[in-house]
PDB file of C-alpha atoms in Angstrom:
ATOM      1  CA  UNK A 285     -24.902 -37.357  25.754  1.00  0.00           C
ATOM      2  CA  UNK A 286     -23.106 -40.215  27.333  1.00  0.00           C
ATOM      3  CA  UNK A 287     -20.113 -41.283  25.208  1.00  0.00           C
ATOM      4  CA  UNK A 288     -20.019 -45.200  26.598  1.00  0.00           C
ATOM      5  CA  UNK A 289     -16.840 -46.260  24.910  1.00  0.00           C
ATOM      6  CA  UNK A 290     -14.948 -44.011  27.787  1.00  0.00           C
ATOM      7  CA  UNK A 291     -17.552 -45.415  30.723  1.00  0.00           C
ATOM      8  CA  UNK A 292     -14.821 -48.073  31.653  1.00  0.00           C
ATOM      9  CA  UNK A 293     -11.534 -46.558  31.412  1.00  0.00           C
ATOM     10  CA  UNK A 294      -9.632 -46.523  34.652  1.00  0.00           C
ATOM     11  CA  UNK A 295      -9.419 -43.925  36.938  1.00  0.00           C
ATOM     12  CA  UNK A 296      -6.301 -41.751  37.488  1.00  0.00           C
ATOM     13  CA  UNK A 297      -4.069 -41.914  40.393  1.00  0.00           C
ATOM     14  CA  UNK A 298      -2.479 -39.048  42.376  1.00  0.00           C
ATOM     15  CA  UNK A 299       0.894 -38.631  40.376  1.00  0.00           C
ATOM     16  CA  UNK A 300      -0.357 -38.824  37.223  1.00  0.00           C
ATOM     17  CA  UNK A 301      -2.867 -36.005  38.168  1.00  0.00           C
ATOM     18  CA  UNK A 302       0.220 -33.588  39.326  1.00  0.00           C
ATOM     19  CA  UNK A 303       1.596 -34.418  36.139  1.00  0.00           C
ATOM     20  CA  UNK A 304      -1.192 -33.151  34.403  1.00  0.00           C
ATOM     21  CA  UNK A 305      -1.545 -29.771  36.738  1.00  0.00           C
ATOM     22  CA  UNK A 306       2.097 -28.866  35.858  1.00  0.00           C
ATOM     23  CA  UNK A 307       0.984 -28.680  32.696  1.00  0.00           C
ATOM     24  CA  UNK A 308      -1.908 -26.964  32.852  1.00  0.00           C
ATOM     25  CA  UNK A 309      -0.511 -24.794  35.532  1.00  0.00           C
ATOM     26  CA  UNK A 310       1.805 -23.271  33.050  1.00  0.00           C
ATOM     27  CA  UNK A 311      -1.037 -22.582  30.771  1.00  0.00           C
ATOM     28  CA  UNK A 312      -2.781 -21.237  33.531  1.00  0.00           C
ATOM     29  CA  UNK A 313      -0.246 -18.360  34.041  1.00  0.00           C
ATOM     30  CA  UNK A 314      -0.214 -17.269  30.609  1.00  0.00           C
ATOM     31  CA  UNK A 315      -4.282 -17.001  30.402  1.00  0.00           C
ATOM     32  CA  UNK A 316      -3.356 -14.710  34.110  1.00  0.00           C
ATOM     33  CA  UNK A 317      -1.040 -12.505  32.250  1.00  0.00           C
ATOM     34  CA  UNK A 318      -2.784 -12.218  28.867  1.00  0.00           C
ATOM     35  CA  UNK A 319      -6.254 -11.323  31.360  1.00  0.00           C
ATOM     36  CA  UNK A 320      -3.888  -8.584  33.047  1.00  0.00           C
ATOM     37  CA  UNK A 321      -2.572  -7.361  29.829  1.00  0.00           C
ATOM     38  CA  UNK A 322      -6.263  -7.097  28.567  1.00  0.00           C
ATOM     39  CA  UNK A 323      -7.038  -6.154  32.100  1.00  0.00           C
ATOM     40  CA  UNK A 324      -4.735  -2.789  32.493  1.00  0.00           C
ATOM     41  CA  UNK A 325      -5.769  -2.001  28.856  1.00  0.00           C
ATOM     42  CA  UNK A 326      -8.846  -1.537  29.593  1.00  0.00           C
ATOM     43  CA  UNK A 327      -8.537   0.264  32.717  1.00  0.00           C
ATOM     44  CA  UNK A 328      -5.553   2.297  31.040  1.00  0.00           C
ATOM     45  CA  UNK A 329      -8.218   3.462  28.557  1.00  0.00           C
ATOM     46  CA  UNK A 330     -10.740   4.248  30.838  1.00  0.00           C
ATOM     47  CA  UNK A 331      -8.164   6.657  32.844  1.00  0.00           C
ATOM     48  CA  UNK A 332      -7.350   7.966  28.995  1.00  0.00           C
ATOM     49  CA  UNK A 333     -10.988   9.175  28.779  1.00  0.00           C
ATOM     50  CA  UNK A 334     -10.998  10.584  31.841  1.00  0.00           C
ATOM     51  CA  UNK A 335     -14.021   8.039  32.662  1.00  0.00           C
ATOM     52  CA  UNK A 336     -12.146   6.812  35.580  1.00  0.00           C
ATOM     53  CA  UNK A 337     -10.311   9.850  37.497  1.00  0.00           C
ATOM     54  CA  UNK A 338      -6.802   9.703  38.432  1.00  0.00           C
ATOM     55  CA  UNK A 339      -7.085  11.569  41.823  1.00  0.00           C
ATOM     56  CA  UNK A 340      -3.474  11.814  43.347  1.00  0.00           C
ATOM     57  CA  UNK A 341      -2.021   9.174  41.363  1.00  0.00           C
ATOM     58  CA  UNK A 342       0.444   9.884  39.186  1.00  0.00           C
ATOM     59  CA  UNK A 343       0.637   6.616  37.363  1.00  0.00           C
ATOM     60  CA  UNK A 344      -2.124   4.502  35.901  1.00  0.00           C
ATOM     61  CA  UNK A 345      -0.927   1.238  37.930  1.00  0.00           C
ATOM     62  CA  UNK A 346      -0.351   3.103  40.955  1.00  0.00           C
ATOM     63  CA  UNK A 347      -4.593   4.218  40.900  1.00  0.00           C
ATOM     64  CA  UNK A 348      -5.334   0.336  39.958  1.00  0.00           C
ATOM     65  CA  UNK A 349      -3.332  -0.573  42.895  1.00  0.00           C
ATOM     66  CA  UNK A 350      -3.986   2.111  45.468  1.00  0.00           C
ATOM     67  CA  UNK A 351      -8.027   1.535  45.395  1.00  0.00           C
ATOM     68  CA  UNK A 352      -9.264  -1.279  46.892  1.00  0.00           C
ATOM     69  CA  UNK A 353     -12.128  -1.141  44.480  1.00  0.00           C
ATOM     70  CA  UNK A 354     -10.477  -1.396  41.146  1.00  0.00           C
ATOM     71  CA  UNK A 355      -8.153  -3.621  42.647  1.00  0.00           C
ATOM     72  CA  UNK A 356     -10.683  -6.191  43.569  1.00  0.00           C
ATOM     73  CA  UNK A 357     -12.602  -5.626  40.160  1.00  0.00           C
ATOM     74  CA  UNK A 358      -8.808  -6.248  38.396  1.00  0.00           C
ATOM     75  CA  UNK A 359      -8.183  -9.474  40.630  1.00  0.00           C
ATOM     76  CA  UNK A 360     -12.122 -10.688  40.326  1.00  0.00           C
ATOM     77  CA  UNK A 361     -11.441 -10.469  36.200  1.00  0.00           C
ATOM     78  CA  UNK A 362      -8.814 -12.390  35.889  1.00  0.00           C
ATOM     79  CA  UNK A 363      -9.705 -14.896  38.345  1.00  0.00           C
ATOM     80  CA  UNK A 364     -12.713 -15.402  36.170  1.00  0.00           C
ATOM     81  CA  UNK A 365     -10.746 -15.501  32.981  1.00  0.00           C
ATOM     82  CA  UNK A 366      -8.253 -18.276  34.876  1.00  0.00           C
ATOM     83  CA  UNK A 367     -11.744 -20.161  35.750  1.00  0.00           C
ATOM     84  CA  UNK A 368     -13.559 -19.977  31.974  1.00  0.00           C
ATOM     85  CA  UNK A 369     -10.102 -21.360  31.100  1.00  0.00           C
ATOM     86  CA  UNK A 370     -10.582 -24.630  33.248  1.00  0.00           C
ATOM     87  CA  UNK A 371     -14.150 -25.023  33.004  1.00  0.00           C
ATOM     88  CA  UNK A 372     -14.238 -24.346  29.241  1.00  0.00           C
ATOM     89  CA  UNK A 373     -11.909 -27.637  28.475  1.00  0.00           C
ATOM     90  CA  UNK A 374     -13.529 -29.677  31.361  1.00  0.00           C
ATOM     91  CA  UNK A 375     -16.994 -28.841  29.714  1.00  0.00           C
ATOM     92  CA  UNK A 376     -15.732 -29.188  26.312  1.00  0.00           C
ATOM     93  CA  UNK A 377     -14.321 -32.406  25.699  1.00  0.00           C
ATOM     94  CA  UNK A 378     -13.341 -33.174  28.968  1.00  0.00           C
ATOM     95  CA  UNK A 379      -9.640 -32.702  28.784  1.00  0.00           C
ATOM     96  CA  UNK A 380      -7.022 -29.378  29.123  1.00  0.00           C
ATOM     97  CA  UNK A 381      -4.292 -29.437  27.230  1.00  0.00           C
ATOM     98  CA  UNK A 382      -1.890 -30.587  29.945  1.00  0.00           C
ATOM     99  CA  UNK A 383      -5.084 -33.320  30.546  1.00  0.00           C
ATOM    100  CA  UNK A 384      -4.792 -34.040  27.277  1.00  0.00           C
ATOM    101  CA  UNK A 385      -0.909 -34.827  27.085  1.00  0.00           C
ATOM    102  CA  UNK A 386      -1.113 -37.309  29.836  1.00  0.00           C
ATOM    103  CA  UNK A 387      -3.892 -39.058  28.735  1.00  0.00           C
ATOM    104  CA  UNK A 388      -6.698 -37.973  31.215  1.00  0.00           C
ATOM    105  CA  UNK A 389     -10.418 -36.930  30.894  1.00  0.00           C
ATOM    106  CA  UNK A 390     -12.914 -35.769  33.087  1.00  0.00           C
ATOM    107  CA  UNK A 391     -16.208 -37.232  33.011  1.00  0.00           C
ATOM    108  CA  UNK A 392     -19.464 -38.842  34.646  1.00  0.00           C
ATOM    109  CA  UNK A 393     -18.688 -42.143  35.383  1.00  0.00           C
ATOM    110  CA  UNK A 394     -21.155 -43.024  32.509  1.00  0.00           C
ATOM    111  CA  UNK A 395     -18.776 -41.254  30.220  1.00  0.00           C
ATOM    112  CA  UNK A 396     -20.794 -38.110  29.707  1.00  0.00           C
ATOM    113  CA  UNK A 397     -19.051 -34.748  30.101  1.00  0.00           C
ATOM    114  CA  UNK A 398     -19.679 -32.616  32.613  1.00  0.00           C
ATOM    115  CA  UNK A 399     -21.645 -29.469  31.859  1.00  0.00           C
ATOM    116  CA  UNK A 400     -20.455 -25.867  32.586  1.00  0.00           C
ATOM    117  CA  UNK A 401     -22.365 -25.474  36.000  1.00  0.00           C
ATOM    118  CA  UNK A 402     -20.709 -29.257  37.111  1.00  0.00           C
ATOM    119  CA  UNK A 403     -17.646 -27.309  35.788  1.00  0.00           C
ATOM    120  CA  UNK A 404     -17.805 -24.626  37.958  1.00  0.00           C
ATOM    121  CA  UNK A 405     -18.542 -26.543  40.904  1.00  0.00           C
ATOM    122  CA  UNK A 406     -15.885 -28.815  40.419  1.00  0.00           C
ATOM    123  CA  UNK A 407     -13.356 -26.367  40.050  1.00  0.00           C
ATOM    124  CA  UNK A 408     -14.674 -24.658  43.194  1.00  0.00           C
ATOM    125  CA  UNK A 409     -14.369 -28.004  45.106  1.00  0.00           C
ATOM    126  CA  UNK A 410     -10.969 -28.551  43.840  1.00  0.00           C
ATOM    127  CA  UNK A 411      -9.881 -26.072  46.388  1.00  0.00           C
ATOM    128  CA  UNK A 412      -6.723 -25.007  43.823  1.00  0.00           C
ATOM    129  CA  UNK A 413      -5.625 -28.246  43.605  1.00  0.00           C
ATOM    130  CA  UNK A 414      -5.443 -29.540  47.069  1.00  0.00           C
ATOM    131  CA  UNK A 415      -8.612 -31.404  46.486  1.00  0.00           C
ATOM    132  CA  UNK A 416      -6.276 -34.177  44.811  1.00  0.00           C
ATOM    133  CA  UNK A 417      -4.413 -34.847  47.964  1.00  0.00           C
ATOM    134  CA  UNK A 418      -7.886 -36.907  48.792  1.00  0.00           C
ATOM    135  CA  UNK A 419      -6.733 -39.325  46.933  1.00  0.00           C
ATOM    136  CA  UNK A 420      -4.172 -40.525  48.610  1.00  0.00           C
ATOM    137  CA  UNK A 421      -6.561 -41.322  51.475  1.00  0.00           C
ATOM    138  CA  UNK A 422      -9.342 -43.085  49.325  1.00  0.00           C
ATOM    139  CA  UNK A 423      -9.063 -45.913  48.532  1.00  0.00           C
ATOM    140  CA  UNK A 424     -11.080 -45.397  44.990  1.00  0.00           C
ATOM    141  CA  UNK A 425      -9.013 -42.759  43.256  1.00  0.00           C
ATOM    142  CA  UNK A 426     -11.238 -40.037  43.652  1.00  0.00           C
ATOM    143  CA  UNK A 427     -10.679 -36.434  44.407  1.00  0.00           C
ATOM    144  CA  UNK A 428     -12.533 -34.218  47.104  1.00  0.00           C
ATOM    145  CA  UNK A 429     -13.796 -32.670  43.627  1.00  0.00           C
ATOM    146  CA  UNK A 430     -14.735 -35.551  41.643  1.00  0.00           C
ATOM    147  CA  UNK A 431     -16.447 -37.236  44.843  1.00  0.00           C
ATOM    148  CA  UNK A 432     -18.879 -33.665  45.287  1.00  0.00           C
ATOM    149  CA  UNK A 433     -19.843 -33.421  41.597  1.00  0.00           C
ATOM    150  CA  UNK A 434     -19.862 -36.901  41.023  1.00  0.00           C
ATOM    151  CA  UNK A 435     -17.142 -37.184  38.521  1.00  0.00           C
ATOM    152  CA  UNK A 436     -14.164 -38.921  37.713  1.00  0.00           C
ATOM    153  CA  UNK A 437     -11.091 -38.579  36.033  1.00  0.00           C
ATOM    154  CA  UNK A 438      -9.911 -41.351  34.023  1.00  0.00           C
ATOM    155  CA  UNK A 439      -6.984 -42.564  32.415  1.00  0.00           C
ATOM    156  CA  UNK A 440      -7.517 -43.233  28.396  1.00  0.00           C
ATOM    157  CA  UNK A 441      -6.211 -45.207  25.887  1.00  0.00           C
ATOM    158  CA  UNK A 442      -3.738 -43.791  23.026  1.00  0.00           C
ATOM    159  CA  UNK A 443      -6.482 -44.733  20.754  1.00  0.00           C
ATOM    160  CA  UNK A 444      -9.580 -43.118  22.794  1.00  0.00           C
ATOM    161  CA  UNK A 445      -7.058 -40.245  23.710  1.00  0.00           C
ATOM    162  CA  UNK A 446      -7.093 -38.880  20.348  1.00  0.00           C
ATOM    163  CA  UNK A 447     -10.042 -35.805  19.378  1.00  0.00           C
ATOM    164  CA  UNK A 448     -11.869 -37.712  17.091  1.00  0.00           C
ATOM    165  CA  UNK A 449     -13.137 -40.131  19.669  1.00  0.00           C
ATOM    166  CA  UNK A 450     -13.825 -37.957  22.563  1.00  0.00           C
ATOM    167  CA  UNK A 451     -15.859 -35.904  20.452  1.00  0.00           C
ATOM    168  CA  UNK A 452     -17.702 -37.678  18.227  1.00  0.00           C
ATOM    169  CA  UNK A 453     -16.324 -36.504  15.158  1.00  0.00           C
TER     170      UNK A 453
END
């Protein structure tokens, strides 16, 4: 549902984006280590059960480490679980936390948020970040990732900043 109060807001420049990604970059690392923690657990307790088979390891990191297969399932899960974080708040509001702090939402430029798929696309587009540095070359403030799913970010008021409004509620 379009939300047409945030249809006009301007769209956010380069630094102010960066500002925005240190945030959320910091958040970003905690969500990696609390997905390892979970992660190893898991693993940790399947070794435990003897439903994964230690071989000629002697410890349970050196197995996870030493096959290429658990290692890629361990990287693939928290890569995911670093993902769900992003598109989660981009589908959910529109804002992270750090998004949230500097005053910036994601949206269609009709003010309707993007859904989970747009989500993942856009976070796929964003190439880690370096999709931002298009900005600096177009002349319209938009993002490699905002230009392929048709998106913007935006820069909102105090007043249109605050949950209530961006929500409905």
């Amino acid at each position: 549902m379009p939300n047409s109060e945030h249809a006009n807001f301007p769209r956010a420049g380069f630094f102010r984006r960066c500002g925005a990604i240190v945030y959320d970059l910091l958040l970003a690392v905690a969500v990696y280590m609390i997905a390892g923690a979970i992660g190893f657990g898991i693993f940790t307790a399947l070794t435990s059960s003897g439903m994964v088979e230690m071989g000629n390891y002697e410890h349970v990191s050196d197995l996870l480490n030493g096959n290429s297969l658990y290692k890629g399932i361990y990287q693939f899960w928290i890569a995911l679980c670093v993902g769900l974080f992003y598109i989660s708040f981009w589908s959910y509001g529109g804002q992270t936390l750090g998004m949230r702090a500097w005053k910036l939402k994601i949206q269609h430029p009709n003010g309707q948020s993007l859904s989970m798929i747009t989500a993942g696309a856009r976070l796929v587009w964003s190439l880690l970040g370096i999709g931002n540095l298009w900005i600096l070359i177009n002349g319209d403030k938009l993002a490699l990732q905002d230009m392929m799913t048709r998106s913007e970010v935006v820069v909102l008021s105090k007043e249109a900043n605050q949950m209530r409004n961006w929500r409905g509620v």
